[in-house]
Coordinates of C-alpha atoms in Angstrom, one line a residue:
M1 CA 12.1 28.5 41.4
E2 CA 15.6 29.5 42.5
D3 CA 15.8 31.4 45.8
S4 CA 17.0 35.0 45.4
A5 CA 16.8 36.3 48.9
R6 CA 19.7 34.9 50.9
R7 CA 21.7 35.1 54.1
F8 CA 25.4 35.9 53.9
P9 CA 27.3 32.7 53.1
T10 CA 29.3 30.8 55.6
P11 CA 32.1 28.4 54.8
L12 CA 29.9 25.5 56.0
K13 CA 27.0 26.6 53.9
I14 CA 29.2 27.0 50.8
L15 CA 30.5 23.4 51.3
C16 CA 27.1 22.1 52.0
K17 CA 25.7 23.6 48.8
A18 CA 28.7 22.5 46.8
F19 CA 28.2 18.9 47.7
G20 CA 24.4 18.9 47.4
G21 CA 23.7 18.5 51.1
C22 CA 21.8 21.8 51.6
K23 CA 18.3 22.0 50.1
G24 CA 15.7 24.7 50.4
S25 CA 15.7 28.5 50.8
D26 CA 17.4 30.6 53.4
Y27 CA 14.0 32.3 54.2
V28 CA 10.5 31.0 54.5
V29 CA 8.4 32.7 51.8
N30 CA 4.9 33.7 52.9
D31 CA 2.8 36.9 53.1
E32 CA 5.1 38.5 55.7
P33 CA 7.9 40.8 54.6
I34 CA 11.5 39.5 54.9
F35 CA 14.7 41.5 55.3
P36 CA 17.4 39.4 53.5
D37 CA 21.1 39.9 53.9
W38 CA 21.4 40.2 50.1
V39 CA 19.3 39.5 47.0
G40 CA 20.7 37.7 43.9
G41 CA 20.5 40.0 40.9
M42 CA 19.4 37.3 38.6
F43 CA 15.8 37.9 39.6
M44 CA 14.3 40.7 41.7
L45 CA 10.7 41.6 41.8
F46 CA 9.3 44.8 43.3
P47 CA 6.7 47.4 42.4
R48 CA 7.6 49.7 39.5
G49 CA 6.7 52.7 41.6
I50 CA 9.3 51.9 44.2
F51 CA 12.0 51.5 41.5
E52 CA 11.0 54.9 40.0
Q53 CA 11.0 56.6 43.5
L54 CA 14.5 55.4 44.0
D55 CA 15.5 56.6 40.5
G56 CA 16.5 53.1 39.5
F57 CA 19.8 51.4 40.4
D58 CA 22.8 53.3 41.5
P59 CA 25.3 52.8 38.6
R60 CA 28.2 53.3 41.0
Y61 CA 27.3 50.2 43.0
F62 CA 28.5 46.9 41.6
L63 CA 28.6 43.7 43.6
T64 CA 29.8 40.2 42.7
T65 CA 29.8 37.1 44.8
K66 CA 33.5 37.6 45.6
T67 CA 32.8 41.2 46.6
L68 CA 29.9 40.0 48.8
I69 CA 32.1 37.6 50.8
Y70 CA 34.6 40.5 51.5
A71 CA 31.8 43.0 52.2
Q72 CA 30.6 41.1 55.3
G73 CA 33.8 41.6 57.3

Protein backbone atom coordinates (compact mmCIF):
# COMPACT_ATOMS: atom_id res chain seq x y z
CA MET A 1 0.00 0.00 0.00
CA GLU A 2 1.31 3.46 -0.89
CA ASP A 3 1.90 5.74 2.08
CA SER A 4 -0.42 8.73 2.10
CA ALA A 5 0.59 10.47 5.34
CA ARG A 6 3.83 12.29 4.77
CA ARG A 7 6.29 14.80 6.17
CA PHE A 8 7.12 17.93 4.18
CA PRO A 9 9.68 17.00 1.50
CA THR A 10 13.30 18.08 1.76
CA PRO A 11 15.72 18.28 -1.17
CA LEU A 12 17.61 15.26 0.21
CA LYS A 13 14.41 13.21 0.58
CA ILE A 14 13.31 14.09 -2.97
CA LEU A 15 16.66 12.97 -4.40
CA CYS A 16 16.65 9.84 -2.28
CA LYS A 17 13.18 8.84 -3.51
CA ALA A 18 14.03 9.78 -7.12
CA PHE A 19 17.00 7.42 -7.15
CA GLY A 20 15.30 4.63 -5.20
CA GLY A 21 17.39 4.96 -2.06
CA CYS A 22 14.53 5.73 0.32
CA LYS A 23 12.17 2.96 1.27
CA GLY A 24 9.30 2.84 3.74
CA SER A 25 6.82 5.33 5.10
CA ASP A 26 7.45 8.65 6.80
CA TYR A 27 5.33 7.54 9.77
CA VAL A 28 4.99 4.30 11.71
CA VAL A 29 1.44 3.02 11.30
CA ASN A 30 -0.03 1.47 14.42
CA ASP A 31 -3.02 2.06 16.72
CA GLU A 32 -1.83 5.50 17.84
CA PRO A 33 -3.02 8.68 16.09
CA ILE A 34 -0.51 10.50 13.90
CA PHE A 35 -0.36 14.16 12.92
CA PRO A 36 1.17 14.25 9.43
CA ASP A 37 2.49 17.37 7.72
CA TRP A 38 0.26 16.57 4.76
CA VAL A 39 -1.84 13.75 3.31
CA GLY A 40 -1.76 12.71 -0.33
CA GLY A 41 -5.23 13.13 -1.85
CA MET A 42 -4.97 9.93 -3.84
CA PHE A 43 -6.24 8.03 -0.80
CA MET A 44 -7.67 9.35 2.45
CA LEU A 45 -9.70 7.32 4.91
CA PHE A 46 -11.72 8.80 7.74
CA PRO A 47 -15.19 8.31 9.27
CA ARG A 48 -18.09 9.60 7.21
CA GLY A 49 -19.50 11.42 10.23
CA ILE A 50 -16.36 13.56 10.49
CA PHE A 51 -16.57 14.44 6.80
CA GLU A 52 -20.23 15.42 7.23
CA GLN A 53 -19.48 17.52 10.35
CA LEU A 54 -16.90 19.43 8.32
CA ASP A 55 -19.39 19.90 5.44
CA GLY A 56 -17.01 18.09 3.09
CA PHE A 57 -13.97 19.61 1.44
CA ASP A 58 -13.54 23.37 1.08
CA PRO A 59 -13.79 23.99 -2.69
CA ARG A 60 -11.63 27.12 -2.32
CA TYR A 61 -8.67 25.03 -1.16
CA PHE A 62 -6.57 23.41 -3.85
CA LEU A 63 -3.07 22.07 -3.35
CA THR A 64 -0.64 20.46 -5.74
CA THR A 65 2.83 19.12 -4.97
CA LYS A 66 4.38 22.30 -6.37
CA THR A 67 2.12 24.37 -4.13
CA LEU A 68 3.03 22.18 -1.16
CA ILE A 69 6.72 22.89 -1.59
CA TYR A 70 6.09 26.65 -1.61
CA ALA A 71 3.58 26.47 1.28
CA GLN A 72 6.24 25.31 3.75
CA GLY A 73 8.27 28.48 3.60
